[in-house]
C-alpha positions as YAML, in Angstrom:
chain: A
units: angstrom
residues:
- id: 1
  name: MET
  ca: [-46.59, -27.42, -3.33]
- id: 2
  name: ALA
  ca: [-46.85, -26.44, -6.85]
- id: 3
  name: ASP
  ca: [-49.34, -28.90, -8.94]
- id: 4
  name: SER
  ca: [-46.95, -30.88, -10.86]
- id: 5
  name: SER
  ca: [-49.15, -30.38, -14.09]
- id: 6
  name: MET
  ca: [-48.24, -26.75, -13.92]
- id: 7
  name: GLU
  ca: [-45.97, -25.43, -16.64]
- id: 8
  name: THR
  ca: [-44.58, -21.89, -16.80]
- id: 9
  name: ARG
  ca: [-43.82, -20.57, -20.32]
- id: 10
  name: VAL
  ca: [-40.97, -18.10, -20.67]
- id: 11
  name: THR
  ca: [-41.20, -15.69, -23.60]
- id: 12
  name: GLU
  ca: [-38.96, -12.46, -24.44]
- id: 13
  name: VAL
  ca: [-41.92, -9.63, -25.13]
- id: 14
  name: GLY
  ca: [-39.41, -6.92, -25.04]
- id: 15
  name: GLU
  ca: [-35.84, -6.55, -25.27]
- id: 16
  name: GLY
  ca: [-34.45, -8.08, -21.91]
- id: 17
  name: ILE
  ca: [-38.20, -8.46, -20.79]
- id: 18
  name: TYR
  ca: [-39.41, -11.78, -20.08]
- id: 19
  name: GLN
  ca: [-42.99, -13.05, -19.38]
- id: 20
  name: LEU
  ca: [-43.22, -15.90, -17.25]
- id: 21
  name: HIS
  ca: [-46.59, -17.35, -17.73]
- id: 22
  name: THR
  ca: [-48.33, -19.91, -15.90]
- id: 23
  name: PRO
  ca: [-52.06, -21.35, -16.57]
- id: 24
  name: VAL
  ca: [-54.19, -22.97, -14.23]
- id: 25
  name: GLY
  ca: [-57.39, -24.80, -14.72]
- id: 26
  name: THR
  ca: [-58.84, -25.80, -18.18]
- id: 27
  name: GLY
  ca: [-61.89, -25.09, -20.15]
- id: 28
  name: LYS
  ca: [-64.09, -22.31, -18.98]
- id: 29
  name: THR
  ca: [-62.20, -22.29, -15.70]
- id: 30
  name: ALA
  ca: [-58.49, -21.42, -17.37]
- id: 31
  name: PHE
  ca: [-56.91, -18.77, -15.95]
- id: 32
  name: SER
  ca: [-53.34, -17.52, -15.90]
- id: 33
  name: PHE
  ca: [-50.68, -15.93, -13.98]
- id: 34
  name: ASN
  ca: [-47.68, -13.58, -15.57]
- id: 35
  name: GLN
  ca: [-44.57, -12.09, -13.69]
- id: 36
  name: TYR
  ca: [-42.22, -10.07, -15.70]
- id: 37
  name: LEU
  ca: [-38.52, -10.17, -15.08]
- id: 38
  name: LEU
  ca: [-36.46, -7.46, -16.48]
- id: 39
  name: VAL
  ca: [-32.53, -8.41, -16.85]
- id: 40
  name: ASP
  ca: [-30.14, -5.71, -16.65]
- id: 41
  name: ASP
  ca: [-27.46, -4.94, -14.01]
- id: 42
  name: ALA
  ca: [-29.97, -5.19, -11.43]
- id: 43
  name: PRO
  ca: [-32.49, -7.31, -12.35]
- id: 44
  name: LEU
  ca: [-36.34, -6.89, -11.49]
- id: 45
  name: LEU
  ca: [-39.16, -9.17, -11.19]
- id: 46
  name: PHE
  ca: [-42.53, -7.57, -11.38]
- id: 47
  name: HIS
  ca: [-44.84, -9.47, -9.13]
- id: 48
  name: THR
  ca: [-43.80, -12.96, -7.47]
- id: 49
  name: GLY
  ca: [-46.72, -15.21, -7.94]
- id: 50
  name: SER
  ca: [-48.59, -16.89, -5.20]
- id: 51
  name: ARG
  ca: [-46.51, -19.24, -2.65]
- id: 52
  name: ARG
  ca: [-48.04, -22.00, -4.74]
- id: 53
  name: LEU
  ca: [-46.65, -21.16, -7.80]
- id: 54
  name: PHE
  ca: [-43.24, -20.28, -6.26]
- id: 55
  name: PRO
  ca: [-41.25, -23.59, -7.69]
- id: 56
  name: ALA
  ca: [-42.50, -22.78, -11.24]
- id: 57
  name: VAL
  ca: [-41.76, -19.50, -11.03]
- id: 58
  name: ARG
  ca: [-38.27, -20.11, -9.59]
- id: 59
  name: ALA
  ca: [-37.56, -22.50, -12.54]
- id: 60
  name: ALA
  ca: [-38.72, -20.09, -15.12]
- id: 61
  name: ILE
  ca: [-36.34, -17.22, -13.63]
- id: 62
  name: ALA
  ca: [-33.63, -19.90, -13.74]
- id: 63
  name: ARG
  ca: [-33.97, -20.56, -17.46]
- id: 64
  name: VAL
  ca: [-33.06, -17.05, -18.20]
- id: 65
  name: MET
  ca: [-30.87, -16.12, -15.44]
- id: 66
  name: PRO
  ca: [-29.61, -17.14, -11.96]
- id: 67
  name: VAL
  ca: [-32.46, -16.61, -9.72]
- id: 68
  name: GLU
  ca: [-29.73, -15.05, -6.73]
- id: 69
  name: ARG
  ca: [-28.87, -12.49, -9.29]
- id: 70
  name: LEU
  ca: [-32.40, -10.68, -8.84]
- id: 71
  name: ARG
  ca: [-31.68, -7.06, -7.20]
- id: 72
  name: TYR
  ca: [-35.49, -5.91, -7.28]
- id: 73
  name: VAL
  ca: [-38.71, -7.65, -6.41]
- id: 74
  name: ALA
  ca: [-41.52, -5.11, -7.28]
- id: 75
  name: PHE
  ca: [-45.35, -5.53, -6.74]
- id: 76
  name: SER
  ca: [-48.61, -3.33, -7.79]
- id: 77
  name: HIS
  ca: [-50.75, -3.94, -4.80]
- id: 78
  name: CYS
  ca: [-51.02, -6.52, -1.97]
- id: 79
  name: GLU
  ca: [-52.56, -9.82, -3.08]
- id: 80
  name: SER
  ca: [-51.16, -13.27, -3.16]
- id: 81
  name: ASP
  ca: [-50.40, -13.36, -6.80]
- id: 82
  name: GLU
  ca: [-48.69, -10.25, -6.66]
- id: 83
  name: CYS
  ca: [-46.50, -10.73, -4.13]
- id: 84
  name: GLY
  ca: [-47.44, -13.96, -2.23]
- id: 85
  name: ALA
  ca: [-44.07, -15.51, -2.60]
- id: 86
  name: MET
  ca: [-42.05, -12.51, -1.79]
- id: 87
  name: ASN
  ca: [-40.22, -14.09, 1.00]
- id: 88
  name: GLU
  ca: [-39.38, -17.12, -0.82]
- id: 89
  name: LEU
  ca: [-38.01, -15.02, -3.63]
- id: 90
  name: LEU
  ca: [-36.03, -12.90, -0.58]
- id: 91
  name: ASP
  ca: [-34.70, -16.26, 0.47]
- id: 92
  name: ALA
  ca: [-33.41, -17.27, -3.06]
- id: 93
  name: ALA
  ca: [-32.38, -14.01, -3.72]
- id: 94
  name: PRO
  ca: [-30.28, -12.50, -0.87]
- id: 95
  name: GLU
  ca: [-29.47, -9.26, -2.08]
- id: 96
  name: ALA
  ca: [-32.86, -8.71, -3.39]
- id: 97
  name: GLU
  ca: [-35.22, -6.28, -1.96]
- id: 98
  name: PRO
  ca: [-39.00, -5.33, -2.26]
- id: 99
  name: VAL
  ca: [-40.03, -2.60, -4.20]
- id: 100
  name: CYS
  ca: [-43.64, -1.04, -4.10]
- id: 101
  name: GLY
  ca: [-44.91, 2.42, -3.70]
- id: 102
  name: ARG
  ca: [-45.42, 4.81, -0.43]
- id: 103
  name: ILE
  ca: [-48.69, 3.39, 1.05]
- id: 104
  name: ALA
  ca: [-47.81, -0.38, 0.40]
- id: 105
  name: ALA
  ca: [-44.68, 0.10, 2.24]
- id: 106
  name: MET
  ca: [-46.38, 1.98, 5.03]
- id: 107
  name: VAL
  ca: [-49.22, -0.88, 5.28]
- id: 108
  name: ASP
  ca: [-47.27, -4.05, 4.03]
- id: 109
  name: ALA
  ca: [-43.86, -4.07, 5.23]
- id: 110
  name: ASP
  ca: [-44.16, -6.23, 8.06]
- id: 111
  name: MET
  ca: [-45.28, -9.08, 5.83]
- id: 112
  name: PHE
  ca: [-41.88, -9.01, 4.27]
- id: 113
  name: ASP
  ca: [-38.45, -10.45, 5.69]
- id: 114
  name: ARG
  ca: [-36.83, -7.49, 4.12]
- id: 115
  name: ALA
  ca: [-38.00, -3.88, 4.46]
- id: 116
  name: PRO
  ca: [-39.20, -2.77, 0.88]
- id: 117
  name: ARG
  ca: [-38.09, 0.30, -1.14]
- id: 118
  name: ALA
  ca: [-41.16, 2.81, -1.43]
- id: 119
  name: LEU
  ca: [-40.92, 4.64, -4.52]
- id: 120
  name: GLN
  ca: [-42.70, 8.06, -4.78]
- id: 121
  name: GLU
  ca: [-44.84, 8.97, -7.50]
- id: 122
  name: GLY
  ca: [-42.58, 9.75, -10.50]
- id: 123
  name: GLU
  ca: [-39.58, 8.25, -8.98]
- id: 124
  name: VAL
  ca: [-37.04, 6.47, -11.38]
- id: 125
  name: LEU
  ca: [-35.27, 3.37, -10.44]
- id: 126
  name: ALA
  ca: [-32.25, 2.50, -12.68]
- id: 127
  name: LEU
  ca: [-31.59, -1.07, -13.29]
- id: 128
  name: GLY
  ca: [-28.40, -0.60, -15.52]
- id: 129
  name: LYS
  ca: [-29.24, 0.53, -19.07]
- id: 130
  name: ARG
  ca: [-32.86, 0.77, -18.54]
- id: 131
  name: ARG
  ca: [-34.99, 2.87, -16.07]
- id: 132
  name: VAL
  ca: [-38.60, 1.92, -14.37]
- id: 133
  name: ARG
  ca: [-40.74, 4.83, -13.20]
- id: 134
  name: TRP
  ca: [-43.31, 4.60, -10.48]
- id: 135
  name: LEU
  ca: [-46.74, 5.62, -11.17]
- id: 136
  name: ASP
  ca: [-49.51, 5.61, -7.95]
- id: 137
  name: ALA
  ca: [-52.90, 4.55, -9.14]
- id: 138
  name: PRO
  ca: [-54.83, 4.04, -6.09]
- id: 139
  name: HIS
  ca: [-57.90, 1.50, -6.37]
- id: 140
  name: LEU
  ca: [-57.27, 1.26, -10.01]
- id: 141
  name: PRO
  ca: [-58.62, -1.27, -10.65]
- id: 142
  name: HIS
  ca: [-58.48, -1.87, -6.66]
- id: 143
  name: GLY
  ca: [-56.05, -1.58, -3.83]
- id: 144
  name: TRP
  ca: [-55.19, 1.89, -1.91]
- id: 145
  name: GLU
  ca: [-51.41, 1.23, -2.62]
- id: 146
  name: CYS
  ca: [-51.89, 0.01, -6.07]
- id: 147
  name: GLY
  ca: [-49.54, 1.44, -8.73]
- id: 148
  name: TYR
  ca: [-47.51, 0.36, -11.77]
- id: 149
  name: LEU
  ca: [-44.15, 0.63, -13.21]
- id: 150
  name: PHE
  ca: [-43.22, 2.25, -16.74]
- id: 151
  name: GLU
  ca: [-39.66, 0.69, -18.55]
- id: 152
  name: GLU
  ca: [-38.71, 3.89, -20.50]
- id: 153
  name: SER
  ca: [-36.51, 2.26, -22.88]
- id: 154
  name: THR
  ca: [-39.07, -0.26, -24.41]
- id: 155
  name: GLY
  ca: [-42.19, 1.58, -23.24]
- id: 156
  name: THR
  ca: [-43.58, -1.19, -21.48]
- id: 157
  name: LEU
  ca: [-46.22, -0.55, -19.12]
- id: 158
  name: LEU
  ca: [-46.38, -3.35, -16.24]
- id: 159
  name: CYS
  ca: [-50.17, -2.83, -15.72]
- id: 160
  name: GLY
  ca: [-50.91, -5.36, -13.33]
- id: 161
  name: ASP
  ca: [-54.77, -6.17, -13.31]
- id: 162
  name: LEU
  ca: [-55.78, -4.08, -15.72]
- id: 163
  name: PHE
  ca: [-57.01, -5.93, -18.95]
- id: 164
  name: THR
  ca: [-57.23, -8.91, -16.81]
- id: 165
  name: GLN
  ca: [-58.43, -11.77, -19.53]
- id: 166
  name: PRO
  ca: [-59.71, -15.25, -18.46]
- id: 167
  name: GLY
  ca: [-58.45, -18.26, -20.44]
- id: 168
  name: ALA
  ca: [-54.58, -19.70, -21.09]
- id: 169
  name: GLY
  ca: [-53.24, -16.43, -22.47]
- id: 170
  name: HIS
  ca: [-51.98, -17.78, -25.76]
- id: 171
  name: PRO
  ca: [-50.17, -16.54, -27.62]
- id: 172
  name: ALA
  ca: [-48.13, -14.16, -25.13]
- id: 173
  name: VAL
  ca: [-48.03, -11.16, -26.85]
- id: 174
  name: THR
  ca: [-51.14, -9.68, -29.56]
- id: 175
  name: ARG
  ca: [-52.06, -7.14, -31.34]
- id: 176
  name: ASP
  ca: [-55.66, -8.12, -31.15]
- id: 177
  name: ASP
  ca: [-58.47, -6.96, -29.03]
- id: 178
  name: ILE
  ca: [-57.97, -7.54, -25.37]
- id: 179
  name: LEU
  ca: [-60.11, -4.99, -24.08]
- id: 180
  name: GLY
  ca: [-63.22, -7.02, -24.90]
- id: 181
  name: PRO
  ca: [-62.11, -10.09, -23.16]
- id: 182
  name: SER
  ca: [-61.41, -8.09, -20.05]
- id: 183
  name: GLU
  ca: [-64.34, -6.18, -20.17]
- id: 184
  name: ALA
  ca: [-66.47, -9.44, -20.36]
- id: 185
  name: MET
  ca: [-64.69, -10.73, -17.23]
- id: 186
  name: ARG
  ca: [-65.19, -7.26, -15.55]
- id: 187
  name: GLN
  ca: [-68.94, -7.59, -16.12]
- id: 188
  name: ALA
  ca: [-69.20, -11.48, -15.07]
- id: 189
  name: MET
  ca: [-67.08, -10.56, -11.91]
- id: 190
  name: ASP
  ca: [-66.12, -6.83, -11.12]
- id: 191
  name: TYR
  ca: [-63.19, -6.36, -9.47]
- id: 192
  name: TYR
  ca: [-62.78, -2.75, -9.84]
- id: 193
  name: ALA
  ca: [-63.23, -0.11, -7.09]
- id: 194
  name: HIS
  ca: [-64.75, 2.51, -9.41]
- id: 195
  name: GLY
  ca: [-63.05, 5.06, -7.62]
- id: 196
  name: PRO
  ca: [-63.58, 8.72, -8.72]
- id: 197
  name: ASP
  ca: [-59.94, 9.40, -9.77]
- id: 198
  name: ALA
  ca: [-60.03, 6.48, -12.21]
- id: 199
  name: PRO
  ca: [-60.44, 8.54, -15.34]
- id: 200
  name: ARG
  ca: [-57.69, 10.97, -14.48]
- id: 201
  name: LEU
  ca: [-55.52, 8.02, -13.37]
- id: 202
  name: LEU
  ca: [-56.00, 6.19, -16.99]
- id: 203
  name: GLU
  ca: [-55.08, 9.42, -18.66]
- id: 204
  name: LYS
  ca: [-51.76, 9.66, -16.68]
- id: 205
  name: LEU
  ca: [-51.23, 5.93, -17.73]
- id: 206
  name: ALA
  ca: [-52.04, 6.77, -21.24]
- id: 207
  name: ALA
  ca: [-49.62, 9.85, -21.47]
- id: 208
  name: THR
  ca: [-46.57, 7.53, -21.06]
- id: 209
  name: SER
  ca: [-47.47, 6.20, -24.68]
- id: 210
  name: PRO
  ca: [-46.73, 2.67, -23.73]
- id: 211
  name: ARG
  ca: [-46.05, 0.54, -26.67]
- id: 212
  name: LEU
  ca: [-46.46, -2.85, -24.87]
- id: 213
  name: LEU
  ca: [-49.26, -3.45, -22.09]
- id: 214
  name: ALA
  ca: [-47.52, -6.11, -19.82]
- id: 215
  name: CYS
  ca: [-50.86, -7.78, -18.27]
- id: 216
  name: MET
  ca: [-50.54, -9.88, -15.29]
- id: 217
  name: HIS
  ca: [-53.41, -12.26, -16.33]
- id: 218
  name: GLY
  ca: [-53.65, -13.07, -20.25]
- id: 219
  name: ARG
  ca: [-51.63, -11.83, -23.08]
- id: 220
  name: ALA
  ca: [-49.64, -8.76, -23.24]
- id: 221
  name: TYR
  ca: [-50.70, -6.39, -25.82]
- id: 222
  name: GLU
  ca: [-48.41, -4.59, -28.30]
- id: 223
  name: GLY
  ca: [-49.48, -1.45, -30.29]
- id: 224
  name: ASP
  ca: [-50.88, 1.97, -29.31]
- id: 225
  name: GLY
  ca: [-51.26, 1.32, -25.54]
- id: 226
  name: ALA
  ca: [-52.38, 4.98, -25.10]
- id: 227
  name: ALA
  ca: [-55.58, 4.47, -27.28]
- id: 228
  name: LEU
  ca: [-56.50, 1.10, -25.31]
- id: 229
  name: LEU
  ca: [-56.20, 3.00, -21.70]
- id: 230
  name: ARG
  ca: [-58.24, 5.46, -23.04]
- id: 231
  name: GLU
  ca: [-60.93, 3.24, -24.64]
- id: 232
  name: LEU
  ca: [-60.86, 1.42, -20.98]
- id: 233
  name: SER
  ca: [-61.49, 4.89, -19.41]
- id: 234
  name: ARG
  ca: [-64.49, 5.30, -21.48]
- id: 235
  name: ALA
  ca: [-65.83, 1.72, -20.89]
- id: 236
  name: LEU
  ca: [-65.70, 2.29, -17.32]
- id: 237
  name: SER
  ca: [-67.42, 5.57, -17.42]
- id: 238
  name: GLY
  ca: [-70.32, 4.03, -19.79]
- id: 239
  name: THR
  ca: [-69.39, 6.21, -22.50]
- id: 240
  name: ALA
  ca: [-67.91, 3.65, -25.03]
...
């Protein structure tokens, strides 16, 4: 069951894009989990939250639209906060299907009650007025199967665990520094694979010129996302 003290905040961070934000813990142990709901003819949820968070996430979705309208439930890589409540969501939304990259579909499909839709590198999924494009990013920051979605009309990069920030994540969107807090957390608890392709992959993400970095932990960032991704690349290489 979800902790009764958990409250999920719903904020529209881009046109038709809603951040579902659940803080857990207090003080120095405070952390947060975000999902992003893209409302369109075929609505998509990026990340499910853990099974423990499912009641709160379901209630948050219902504040925006009926949960059963969900058509796609996408995830970056396989961890409990990315796809732990997938089967609960599939049960609540009978027409929804999981969406992920090819590797996740190959190695993780047996975990889900419905077969995932596997997206190729650069493949576009049309939701109605908006389109999302899959970008493979193995081991960035971790997970062989890792990848991200880029929403073209708003320039939103659903960037998963990149720029993970501690704390409760207020406000929902910021133009202030998020690299500093995320780097401080990485130095304290390094969750990066440090794969040799990280610079190339970060440059590929930067080339989308995102205007909004939709982070899964902490605040989303509005501004020059390409510049911030390149700053992250320099930080990882020790040249910042």
